[in-house]
Amino acid sequence: MTDTRRDFLWNAAGSLAYAMASIVLAFAVIRIIGPDEGGIFGFGFSTLGQQMFIIAYFGIRPFHITDMKNQFSFGDYLLTRRITSLLAIFASFLFVGAQMLTGSYTGHKAVILFLLSMYKVIDGYADVYESELQRQGKLYRTGQSLAFRTGLSVLTLLSVLLLTGNLSGAVMAADIMQLIGTYLFAVRPLKSCPEKTVESSAETDGNVSSRMCVDRSFSISHSRSMILSTGLLFISVFVDFYIFSASKYAIDARLSDAVSGYFNVLFMPTSFIYLIANFMIRPMLTKLADQFAKADTKAFSKTCRYMVKAVAVLSLIIILGAVIFGKPGLMIFELILGASTKGKLMSQYVTFILLIAGGGLYALANVMYYILVTLRKQLRIFAGYVVTAVIAALSAGRMVEAGGMTGGAMNYVMLMGILVLLFFLFAFQAIGEMKLSVKKASTGEIEDK
């Protein structure tokens, strides 16, 4: 097997295992111990835990895996990830502690949510080792780590849950397995890579370059620089996920844990639109960046229109499919979840369709996001997120109180629509500025001649 093929297969296996984990666990936990505990788990794993993962992750991986000139050492990245992971632990403790003090959470729920947050923080911490393995040319090791530690953690959680029926004990066991898996499949394989020494750093050896050596030295100033460099990106991603999850937070705060679990199940298919849309447009991003670099405004605009149309058509097809096949699909969901959920999902058919429509809008918002990133308009992206987040904070709770799950779904559609509108206006304005700049430059060249 060639290295490229091995990298592709293991990376695909790891990504699939990671993507399937939340789906399998959401259904299995409700099936095994009921909708109330399942609702706590679903919110903790897919919403609060993921928000904590974003803090631990801090948007550093793209910098890490592309840092082939060793601007920062592995020690720098490791120190930074330890700092961000500690921040995530503190944020988790602060959130569940505040909810307990206000009487919103019982001690039982707070413990489970904190343990699930720790699961995701460990996930974020493991990523620094997996990123370094990728930088060292061992992408297959990254895929193996993701696949094996995720698979073992899921099996551990479900096994303990089946044996004991105790969710907090099962999540604690999964946390321990995450730590063991991180050591076995990420930390230990990295130790097989040669350490950077004084001799290797001089790059006099033709067989071993400094890029292929792990430098564990670190500098606090480097870590500070890295955090400052990725800070705006982190805040944007953090706020983006809050907007995406605002209705889930509102339902968790105002409705029952069982309702939160049902909403989480209904919400899951929305992610597939985003994943398929990303698969469609990512091959176009390099082309788009090249057209921007060449200042080819006509081709750039054409590619932008193509991307928007492609995702819009995809979204409409999926929404139509949901309208036609939604009820049979929800019936299958209920059969998988067990007798305790009979009629609970079928009665939320309209909610389901609204969530799918919101997923389509979110996919469109991401197309606009990529266009704005290509145009280097990060501040406008940030402004769009902040405006939408403020609206989310003011509206989500009220709409859930007024309309329950359907109100939450309507809020999701509204927020995604606002994000699409803002990003569209920003992108339209930025493309106009690009055209004007190119026109001025070409006019100046003619005058010079």
Short mmCIF file of C-alpha atoms in Angstrom, two decimals:
data_model
loop_
_atom_site.label_atom_id
_atom_site.label_comp_id
_atom_site.label_asym_id
_atom_site.label_seq_id
_atom_site.Cartn_x
_atom_site.Cartn_y
_atom_site.Cartn_z
CA MET A 1 0.00 0.00 0.00
CA THR A 2 1.37 3.42 -0.96
CA ASP A 3 1.84 6.09 1.70
CA THR A 4 -0.78 8.32 0.06
CA ARG A 5 -3.36 5.55 -0.02
CA ARG A 6 -2.60 4.57 3.58
CA ASP A 7 -2.92 8.20 4.69
CA PHE A 8 -6.23 8.58 2.85
CA LEU A 9 -7.78 5.37 4.18
CA TRP A 10 -6.82 5.90 7.82
CA ASN A 11 -7.77 9.58 7.74
CA ALA A 12 -11.16 8.65 6.26
CA ALA A 13 -11.62 5.92 8.89
CA GLY A 14 -10.79 8.34 11.70
CA SER A 15 -13.08 11.06 10.37
CA LEU A 16 -15.94 8.57 9.91
CA ALA A 17 -15.53 7.15 13.42
CA TYR A 18 -15.51 10.64 14.89
CA ALA A 19 -18.59 11.73 12.91
CA MET A 20 -20.55 8.56 13.74
CA ALA A 21 -19.76 8.65 17.47
CA SER A 22 -22.23 11.43 18.31
CA ILE A 23 -25.01 9.81 16.25
CA VAL A 24 -24.52 6.31 17.68
CA LEU A 25 -24.25 7.59 21.25
CA ALA A 26 -27.26 9.93 21.00
CA PHE A 27 -29.52 7.08 19.90
CA ALA A 28 -27.96 4.39 22.11
CA VAL A 29 -28.07 6.36 25.38
CA ILE A 30 -31.77 7.22 24.95
CA ARG A 31 -32.50 3.59 24.04
CA ILE A 32 -30.61 2.17 27.04
CA ILE A 33 -31.55 4.52 29.90
CA GLY A 34 -34.41 6.65 28.60
CA PRO A 35 -35.06 10.13 27.20
CA ASP A 36 -34.33 12.16 30.35
CA GLU A 37 -30.78 10.88 30.82
CA GLY A 38 -30.39 10.75 27.04
CA GLY A 39 -31.31 14.42 26.84
CA ILE A 40 -28.63 15.36 29.37
CA PHE A 41 -26.10 13.30 27.43
CA GLY A 42 -27.08 14.74 24.04
CA PHE A 43 -26.77 18.33 25.23
CA GLY A 44 -23.49 17.66 27.03
CA PHE A 45 -21.84 15.76 24.20
CA SER A 46 -23.00 17.69 21.13
CA THR A 47 -23.49 21.21 22.49
CA LEU A 48 -21.76 22.14 25.75
CA GLY A 49 -18.91 19.67 25.26
CA GLN A 50 -18.34 20.83 21.70
CA GLN A 51 -18.27 24.45 22.86
CA MET A 52 -15.54 23.49 25.35
CA PHE A 53 -13.68 21.59 22.61
CA ILE A 54 -13.57 24.81 20.59
CA ILE A 55 -11.87 26.57 23.52
CA ALA A 56 -9.28 23.79 23.90
CA TYR A 57 -8.75 23.57 20.13
CA PHE A 58 -8.49 27.38 19.79
CA GLY A 59 -8.24 27.22 15.98
CA ILE A 60 -4.55 26.29 16.20
CA ARG A 61 -4.50 23.10 14.10
CA PRO A 62 -4.49 24.85 10.65
CA PHE A 63 -1.40 26.82 11.75
CA HIS A 64 0.26 23.73 13.23
CA ILE A 65 -0.07 21.33 10.30
CA THR A 66 1.06 23.96 7.76
CA ASP A 67 4.05 25.17 9.80
CA MET A 68 6.67 23.36 7.72
CA LYS A 69 9.34 25.99 8.37
CA ASN A 70 9.13 25.35 12.12
CA GLN A 71 8.16 28.89 13.02
CA PHE A 72 6.96 27.32 16.26
CA SER A 73 8.30 24.13 17.86
CA PHE A 74 6.13 21.22 18.97
CA GLY A 75 6.90 22.34 22.52
CA ASP A 76 5.36 25.74 21.73
CA TYR A 77 2.20 24.13 20.34
CA LEU A 78 2.00 21.73 23.30
CA LEU A 79 2.35 24.53 25.86
CA THR A 80 -0.31 26.58 24.08
CA ARG A 81 -2.72 23.63 23.95
CA ARG A 82 -2.19 22.99 27.65
CA ILE A 83 -3.09 26.61 28.38
CA THR A 84 -6.23 26.52 26.18
CA SER A 85 -7.26 23.14 27.65
CA LEU A 86 -7.01 24.57 31.17
CA LEU A 87 -9.14 27.51 30.00
CA ALA A 88 -11.74 25.04 28.70
CA ILE A 89 -11.77 23.15 32.02
CA PHE A 90 -12.22 26.44 33.89
CA ALA A 91 -15.03 27.51 31.51
CA SER A 92 -16.78 24.14 32.00
CA PHE A 93 -16.56 24.44 35.78
CA LEU A 94 -17.80 28.04 35.63
CA PHE A 95 -20.79 27.16 33.42
CA VAL A 96 -22.07 24.14 35.35
CA GLY A 97 -21.27 25.83 38.68
CA ALA A 98 -23.32 28.89 37.73
CA GLN A 99 -26.22 26.68 36.62
CA MET A 100 -26.13 24.81 39.94
CA LEU A 101 -26.04 28.02 41.98
CA THR A 102 -29.09 29.39 40.14
CA GLY A 103 -30.94 26.11 40.63
CA SER A 104 -31.10 25.32 36.91
CA TYR A 105 -29.10 22.08 37.25
CA THR A 106 -29.20 19.31 39.82
CA GLY A 107 -25.88 17.99 41.11
CA HIS A 108 -26.41 14.83 39.04
CA LYS A 109 -26.84 16.76 35.79
CA ALA A 110 -23.94 19.10 36.56
CA VAL A 111 -21.56 16.17 37.16
CA ILE A 112 -22.53 14.47 33.89
CA LEU A 113 -22.17 17.68 31.88
CA PHE A 114 -18.78 18.44 33.46
CA LEU A 115 -17.53 14.91 32.70
CA LEU A 116 -18.74 15.21 29.10
CA SER A 117 -16.97 18.55 28.80
CA MET A 118 -13.79 16.85 30.06
CA TYR A 119 -14.22 14.18 27.37
CA LYS A 120 -14.22 16.88 24.71
CA VAL A 121 -11.33 18.79 26.33
CA ILE A 122 -9.22 15.61 26.22
CA ASP A 123 -10.26 15.34 22.58
CA GLY A 124 -8.96 18.87 21.98
CA TYR A 125 -5.74 18.14 23.84
CA ALA A 126 -5.10 14.93 21.86
CA ASP A 127 -5.35 16.99 18.68
CA VAL A 128 -2.00 18.69 19.34
CA TYR A 129 -0.22 15.33 19.18
CA GLU A 130 -2.20 14.28 16.11
CA SER A 131 -1.39 17.60 14.42
CA GLU A 132 2.32 17.07 15.05
CA LEU A 133 2.11 13.53 13.65
CA GLN A 134 0.58 15.02 10.50
CA ARG A 135 3.31 17.68 10.33
CA GLN A 136 5.89 14.91 10.63
CA GLY A 137 4.42 13.23 7.53
CA LYS A 138 2.50 10.56 9.45
CA LEU A 139 -1.09 11.44 8.59
CA TYR A 140 -2.09 7.79 8.81
CA ARG A 141 -1.09 7.85 12.51
CA THR A 142 -3.44 10.79 13.02
CA GLY A 143 -6.28 8.80 11.46
CA GLN A 144 -5.43 5.73 13.53
CA SER A 145 -5.44 7.76 16.73
CA LEU A 146 -8.79 9.36 15.94
CA ALA A 147 -10.36 6.03 14.94
CA PHE A 148 -9.03 3.88 17.79
CA ARG A 149 -9.39 6.28 20.71
CA THR A 150 -12.89 7.31 19.58
CA GLY A 151 -13.97 3.71 18.97
CA LEU A 152 -12.61 2.47 22.31
CA SER A 153 -14.18 5.37 24.22
CA VAL A 154 -17.60 4.76 22.63
CA LEU A 155 -17.41 1.01 23.33
CA THR A 156 -16.35 1.68 26.92
CA LEU A 157 -19.19 4.13 27.54
CA LEU A 158 -21.85 1.84 26.08
CA SER A 159 -20.49 -1.26 27.84
CA VAL A 160 -20.46 0.39 31.28
CA LEU A 161 -23.90 1.89 30.61
CA LEU A 162 -25.36 -1.51 29.68
CA LEU A 163 -23.81 -3.17 32.74
CA THR A 164 -24.63 -0.52 35.34
CA GLY A 165 -27.26 1.83 33.92
CA ASN A 166 -25.24 4.64 35.50
CA LEU A 167 -24.57 7.49 33.06
CA SER A 168 -22.06 9.42 35.18
CA GLY A 169 -20.01 6.26 35.77
CA ALA A 170 -20.13 5.41 32.06
CA VAL A 171 -18.95 8.89 31.03
CA MET A 172 -16.16 8.79 33.63
CA ALA A 173 -15.01 5.45 32.21
CA ALA A 174 -15.08 6.94 28.70
CA ASP A 175 -12.96 9.87 29.93
CA ILE A 176 -10.38 7.47 31.32
CA MET A 177 -10.35 5.52 28.05
CA GLN A 178 -9.89 8.80 26.15
CA LEU A 179 -6.77 9.47 28.22
CA ILE A 180 -5.45 5.95 27.67
CA GLY A 181 -6.25 6.12 23.95
CA THR A 182 -4.53 9.49 23.62
CA TYR A 183 -1.37 8.06 25.18
CA LEU A 184 -1.39 4.80 23.21
CA PHE A 185 -2.30 6.15 19.78
CA ALA A 186 -1.03 9.76 19.78
CA VAL A 187 1.59 10.40 22.47
CA ARG A 188 3.49 7.11 22.13
CA PRO A 189 3.69 7.08 18.28
CA LEU A 190 5.10 10.62 18.37
CA LYS A 191 7.92 9.35 20.59
CA SER A 192 9.08 7.20 17.67
CA CYS A 193 9.87 10.38 15.72
CA PRO A 194 13.46 11.57 16.26
CA GLU A 195 13.98 14.33 18.80
CA LYS A 196 15.47 17.57 17.50
CA THR A 197 19.05 17.98 18.69
CA VAL A 198 21.74 20.58 18.16
CA GLU A 199 23.16 18.47 15.35
CA SER A 200 19.86 17.92 13.54
CA SER A 201 18.85 21.56 13.90
CA ALA A 202 21.80 22.54 11.73
CA GLU A 203 20.22 20.44 8.95
CA THR A 204 23.60 19.12 7.86
CA ASP A 205 22.31 15.60 7.57
CA GLY A 206 20.85 15.00 4.13
CA ASN A 207 18.57 12.24 5.41
CA VAL A 208 17.06 13.95 8.45
CA SER A 209 15.89 17.55 8.23
CA SER A 210 14.70 19.60 11.17
CA ARG A 211 11.14 19.30 9.85
CA MET A 212 11.29 15.57 10.48
CA CYS A 213 12.45 16.03 14.10
CA VAL A 214 10.26 16.78 17.11
CA ASP A 215 11.48 19.87 18.93
CA ARG A 216 10.07 19.82 22.47
CA SER A 217 11.65 23.09 23.56
CA PHE A 218 9.19 25.92 24.21
CA SER A 219 8.99 29.64 24.73
CA ILE A 220 6.27 31.48 26.63
CA SER A 221 6.62 34.42 24.22
CA HIS A 222 5.99 32.06 21.28
CA SER A 223 2.89 30.71 22.99
CA ARG A 224 1.62 34.24 23.63
CA SER A 225 2.24 35.14 19.98
CA MET A 226 0.34 32.05 18.82
CA ILE A 227 -2.68 32.81 21.00
CA LEU A 228 -2.77 36.41 19.75
CA SER A 229 -2.45 35.24 16.13
CA THR A 230 -5.37 32.81 16.39
CA GLY A 231 -7.45 34.84 18.86
CA LEU A 232 -9.82 36.47 16.37
CA LEU A 233 -10.33 33.19 14.51
CA PHE A 234 -11.07 31.41 17.80
CA ILE A 235 -13.61 34.03 18.90
CA SER A 236 -15.30 33.86 15.48
CA VAL A 237 -15.57 30.05 15.62
CA PHE A 238 -16.73 30.15 19.26
CA VAL A 239 -19.46 32.70 18.50
CA ASP A 240 -20.43 30.85 15.30
CA PHE A 241 -21.04 27.67 17.28
CA TYR A 242 -23.04 29.59 19.88
CA ILE A 243 -25.28 30.95 17.10
CA PHE A 244 -25.60 27.44 15.65
CA SER A 245 -26.55 26.07 19.10
CA ALA A 246 -28.52 28.98 20.60
CA SER A 247 -31.84 27.14 20.31
CA LYS A 248 -30.31 24.08 22.03
CA TYR A 249 -29.08 26.20 24.94
CA ALA A 250 -32.52 27.80 25.22
CA ILE A 251 -34.30 24.43 25.22
CA ASP A 252 -31.89 23.05 27.83
CA ALA A 253 -32.59 26.07 30.05
CA ARG A 254 -36.37 26.21 29.66
CA LEU A 255 -37.73 22.77 28.73
CA SER A 256 -37.23 19.25 30.06
CA ASP A 257 -34.14 17.10 29.54
CA ALA A 258 -36.24 14.66 27.49
CA VAL A 259 -37.33 17.43 25.12
CA SER A 260 -33.70 18.51 24.83
CA GLY A 261 -32.82 14.96 23.81
CA TYR A 262 -35.56 14.78 21.17
CA PHE A 263 -34.51 18.15 19.76
CA ASN A 264 -30.91 16.95 19.55
CA VAL A 265 -32.00 13.90 17.54
CA LEU A 266 -34.11 16.05 15.18
CA PHE A 267 -31.17 18.44 14.80
CA MET A 268 -28.64 15.81 13.73
CA PRO A 269 -29.51 15.53 10.00
CA THR A 270 -28.87 19.27 9.54
CA SER A 271 -25.14 18.60 9.80
CA PHE A 272 -25.21 16.38 6.71
CA ILE A 273 -26.19 19.32 4.47
CA TYR A 274 -23.17 21.24 5.76
CA LEU A 275 -20.84 18.23 5.28
CA ILE A 276 -22.05 17.52 1.72
CA ALA A 277 -21.89 21.22 0.82
CA ASN A 278 -18.32 21.43 2.13
CA PHE A 279 -17.40 18.36 0.10
CA MET A 280 -18.79 20.10 -3.01
CA ILE A 281 -17.19 23.51 -2.59
CA ARG A 282 -13.79 22.73 -1.07
CA PRO A 283 -12.26 21.72 -4.43
CA MET A 284 -13.33 25.17 -5.70
CA LEU A 285 -11.56 27.11 -2.94
CA THR A 286 -8.07 26.75 -4.40
CA LYS A 287 -9.40 27.94 -7.76
CA LEU A 288 -11.14 30.86 -6.06
CA ALA A 289 -7.95 31.86 -4.22
CA ASP A 290 -5.96 31.68 -7.47
CA GLN A 291 -8.49 33.93 -9.25
CA PHE A 292 -8.30 36.41 -6.36
CA ALA A 293 -4.49 36.41 -6.49
CA LYS A 294 -4.59 37.09 -10.24
CA ALA A 295 -7.24 39.81 -9.73
CA ASP A 296 -9.47 38.04 -12.28
CA THR A 297 -12.72 39.64 -11.12
CA LYS A 298 -14.88 38.13 -13.86
CA ALA A 299 -13.78 34.56 -13.15
CA PHE A 300 -13.90 35.16 -9.38
CA SER A 301 -17.52 36.38 -9.55
CA LYS A 302 -18.47 33.45 -11.79
CA THR A 303 -16.98 30.93 -9.35
CA CYS A 304 -18.77 32.60 -6.43
CA ARG A 305 -22.10 32.40 -8.26
CA TYR A 306 -21.48 28.74 -9.11
CA MET A 307 -20.74 27.86 -5.47
CA VAL A 308 -23.83 29.67 -4.19
CA LYS A 309 -26.09 28.10 -6.83
CA ALA A 310 -24.69 24.61 -6.22
CA VAL A 311 -25.27 24.74 -2.46
CA ALA A 312 -28.69 26.39 -2.90
CA VAL A 313 -29.82 23.63 -5.28
CA LEU A 314 -28.41 20.95 -2.94
CA SER A 315 -30.27 22.49 0.00
CA LEU A 316 -33.55 22.66 -1.91
CA ILE A 317 -33.22 19.00 -2.96
CA ILE A 318 -32.57 17.90 0.64
CA ILE A 319 -35.44 20.03 1.98
CA LEU A 320 -37.78 18.53 -0.63
CA GLY A 321 -36.55 15.06 0.32
CA ALA A 322 -37.24 15.83 3.98
CA VAL A 323 -40.77 16.99 3.14
CA ILE A 324 -41.48 13.77 1.23
CA PHE A 325 -39.60 11.22 3.35
CA GLY A 326 -39.53 13.05 6.70
CA LYS A 327 -42.41 11.18 8.34
CA PRO A 328 -41.14 7.68 7.45
CA GLY A 329 -37.67 8.78 8.57
CA LEU A 330 -38.96 10.01 11.93
CA MET A 331 -40.88 6.76 12.33
CA ILE A 332 -37.62 4.83 11.85
CA PHE A 333 -35.93 7.09 14.42
CA GLU A 334 -38.68 6.24 16.92
CA LEU A 335 -38.27 2.50 16.27
CA ILE A 336 -34.53 2.77 16.92
CA LEU A 337 -35.01 4.83 20.09
CA GLY A 338 -37.59 2.45 21.56
CA ALA A 339 -41.16 2.45 22.85
CA SER A 340 -40.60 5.39 25.23
CA THR A 341 -40.31 7.76 22.26
CA LYS A 342 -43.38 6.59 20.33
CA GLY A 343 -45.11 9.60 18.77
CA LYS A 344 -42.62 12.07 20.25
CA LEU A 345 -40.73 12.67 17.00
CA MET A 346 -43.57 12.14 14.52
CA SER A 347 -45.46 14.97 16.21
CA GLN A 348 -42.50 17.27 15.47
CA TYR A 349 -42.56 16.88 11.69
CA VAL A 350 -42.81 20.66 11.12
CA THR A 351 -39.94 21.23 13.56
CA PHE A 352 -37.85 18.71 11.63
CA ILE A 353 -38.51 20.43 8.28
CA LEU A 354 -37.65 23.83 9.77
CA LEU A 355 -34.36 22.47 11.12
CA ILE A 356 -33.47 20.99 7.72
CA ALA A 357 -34.24 24.38 6.11
CA GLY A 358 -32.03 26.06 8.71
CA GLY A 359 -29.27 23.58 7.88
CA GLY A 360 -29.51 24.61 4.23
CA LEU A 361 -29.17 28.28 5.19
CA TYR A 362 -26.18 27.45 7.40
CA ALA A 363 -24.50 25.74 4.43
CA LEU A 364 -25.10 28.89 2.35
CA ALA A 365 -23.68 31.05 5.14
CA ASN A 366 -20.52 28.95 5.04
CA VAL A 367 -20.17 29.52 1.29
CA MET A 368 -20.30 33.26 1.96
CA TYR A 369 -17.83 32.77 4.80
CA TYR A 370 -15.28 31.12 2.49
CA ILE A 371 -15.73 33.89 -0.08
CA LEU A 372 -15.12 36.54 2.58
CA VAL A 373 -12.07 34.67 3.91
CA THR A 374 -10.64 34.52 0.38
CA LEU A 375 -11.21 38.28 0.09
CA ARG A 376 -9.44 38.71 3.46
CA LYS A 377 -12.46 40.30 5.14
CA GLN A 378 -12.13 38.65 8.56
CA LEU A 379 -13.33 41.73 10.44
CA ARG A 380 -16.58 41.77 8.48
CA ILE A 381 -17.04 38.08 9.24
CA PHE A 382 -16.52 38.82 12.92
CA ALA A 383 -19.00 41.72 12.76
CA GLY A 384 -21.61 39.43 11.18
CA TYR A 385 -21.14 36.84 13.92
CA VAL A 386 -21.36 39.42 16.72
CA VAL A 387 -24.57 40.98 15.38
CA THR A 388 -26.20 37.56 14.92
CA ALA A 389 -25.03 36.35 18.35
CA VAL A 390 -26.62 39.38 20.04
CA ILE A 391 -29.90 38.65 18.24
CA ALA A 392 -29.58 34.98 19.27
CA ALA A 393 -29.08 35.88 22.93
CA LEU A 394 -32.13 38.17 22.87
CA SER A 395 -34.50 35.94 20.89
CA ALA A 396 -33.76 32.24 21.47
CA GLY A 397 -35.18 31.96 24.97
CA ARG A 398 -38.33 33.91 24.15
CA MET A 399 -39.08 31.90 21.02
CA VAL A 400 -38.57 28.60 22.86
CA GLU A 401 -40.85 29.75 25.69
CA ALA A 402 -43.50 30.75 23.14
CA GLY A 403 -43.28 27.77 20.79
CA GLY A 404 -41.36 24.94 22.44
CA MET A 405 -39.30 22.85 20.05
CA THR A 406 -40.97 24.45 17.03
CA GLY A 407 -40.10 27.87 18.42
CA GLY A 408 -36.49 26.72 18.79
CA ALA A 409 -36.46 25.53 15.18
CA MET A 410 -37.95 28.83 13.99
CA ASN A 411 -35.24 30.68 15.92
CA TYR A 412 -32.57 28.54 14.24
CA VAL A 413 -33.99 29.32 10.77
CA MET A 414 -34.19 33.03 11.61
CA LEU A 415 -30.60 33.20 12.87
CA MET A 416 -29.23 31.31 9.89
CA GLY A 417 -31.21 33.60 7.57
CA ILE A 418 -29.75 36.70 9.25
CA LEU A 419 -26.23 35.26 8.96
CA VAL A 420 -26.73 34.50 5.24
CA LEU A 421 -28.10 37.99 4.61
CA LEU A 422 -25.25 39.75 6.43
CA PHE A 423 -22.54 37.63 4.81
CA PHE A 424 -24.16 38.07 1.38
CA LEU A 425 -24.19 41.86 1.76
CA PHE A 426 -20.58 41.86 2.99
CA ALA A 427 -19.47 39.58 0.13
CA PHE A 428 -21.33 41.65 -2.48
CA GLN A 429 -19.70 44.82 -1.12
CA ALA A 430 -16.24 43.21 -0.98
CA ILE A 431 -16.44 41.89 -4.55
CA GLY A 432 -17.50 45.38 -5.68
CA GLU A 433 -14.47 46.84 -3.89
CA MET A 434 -12.25 44.25 -5.57
CA LYS A 435 -13.61 45.17 -9.02
CA LEU A 436 -13.15 48.89 -8.32
CA SER A 437 -9.58 48.33 -7.12
CA VAL A 438 -8.69 46.30 -10.23
CA LYS A 439 -10.32 48.92 -12.47
CA LYS A 440 -8.32 51.73 -10.84
CA ALA A 441 -5.11 49.73 -11.16
CA SER A 442 -5.70 49.03 -14.85
CA THR A 443 -6.61 52.69 -15.50
CA GLY A 444 -3.40 53.76 -13.78
CA GLU A 445 -1.36 51.42 -15.98
CA ILE A 446 -2.94 52.88 -19.14
CA GLU A 447 -2.20 56.45 -17.98
CA ASP A 448 1.43 55.49 -17.22
CA LYS A 449 1.79 54.18 -20.76
#
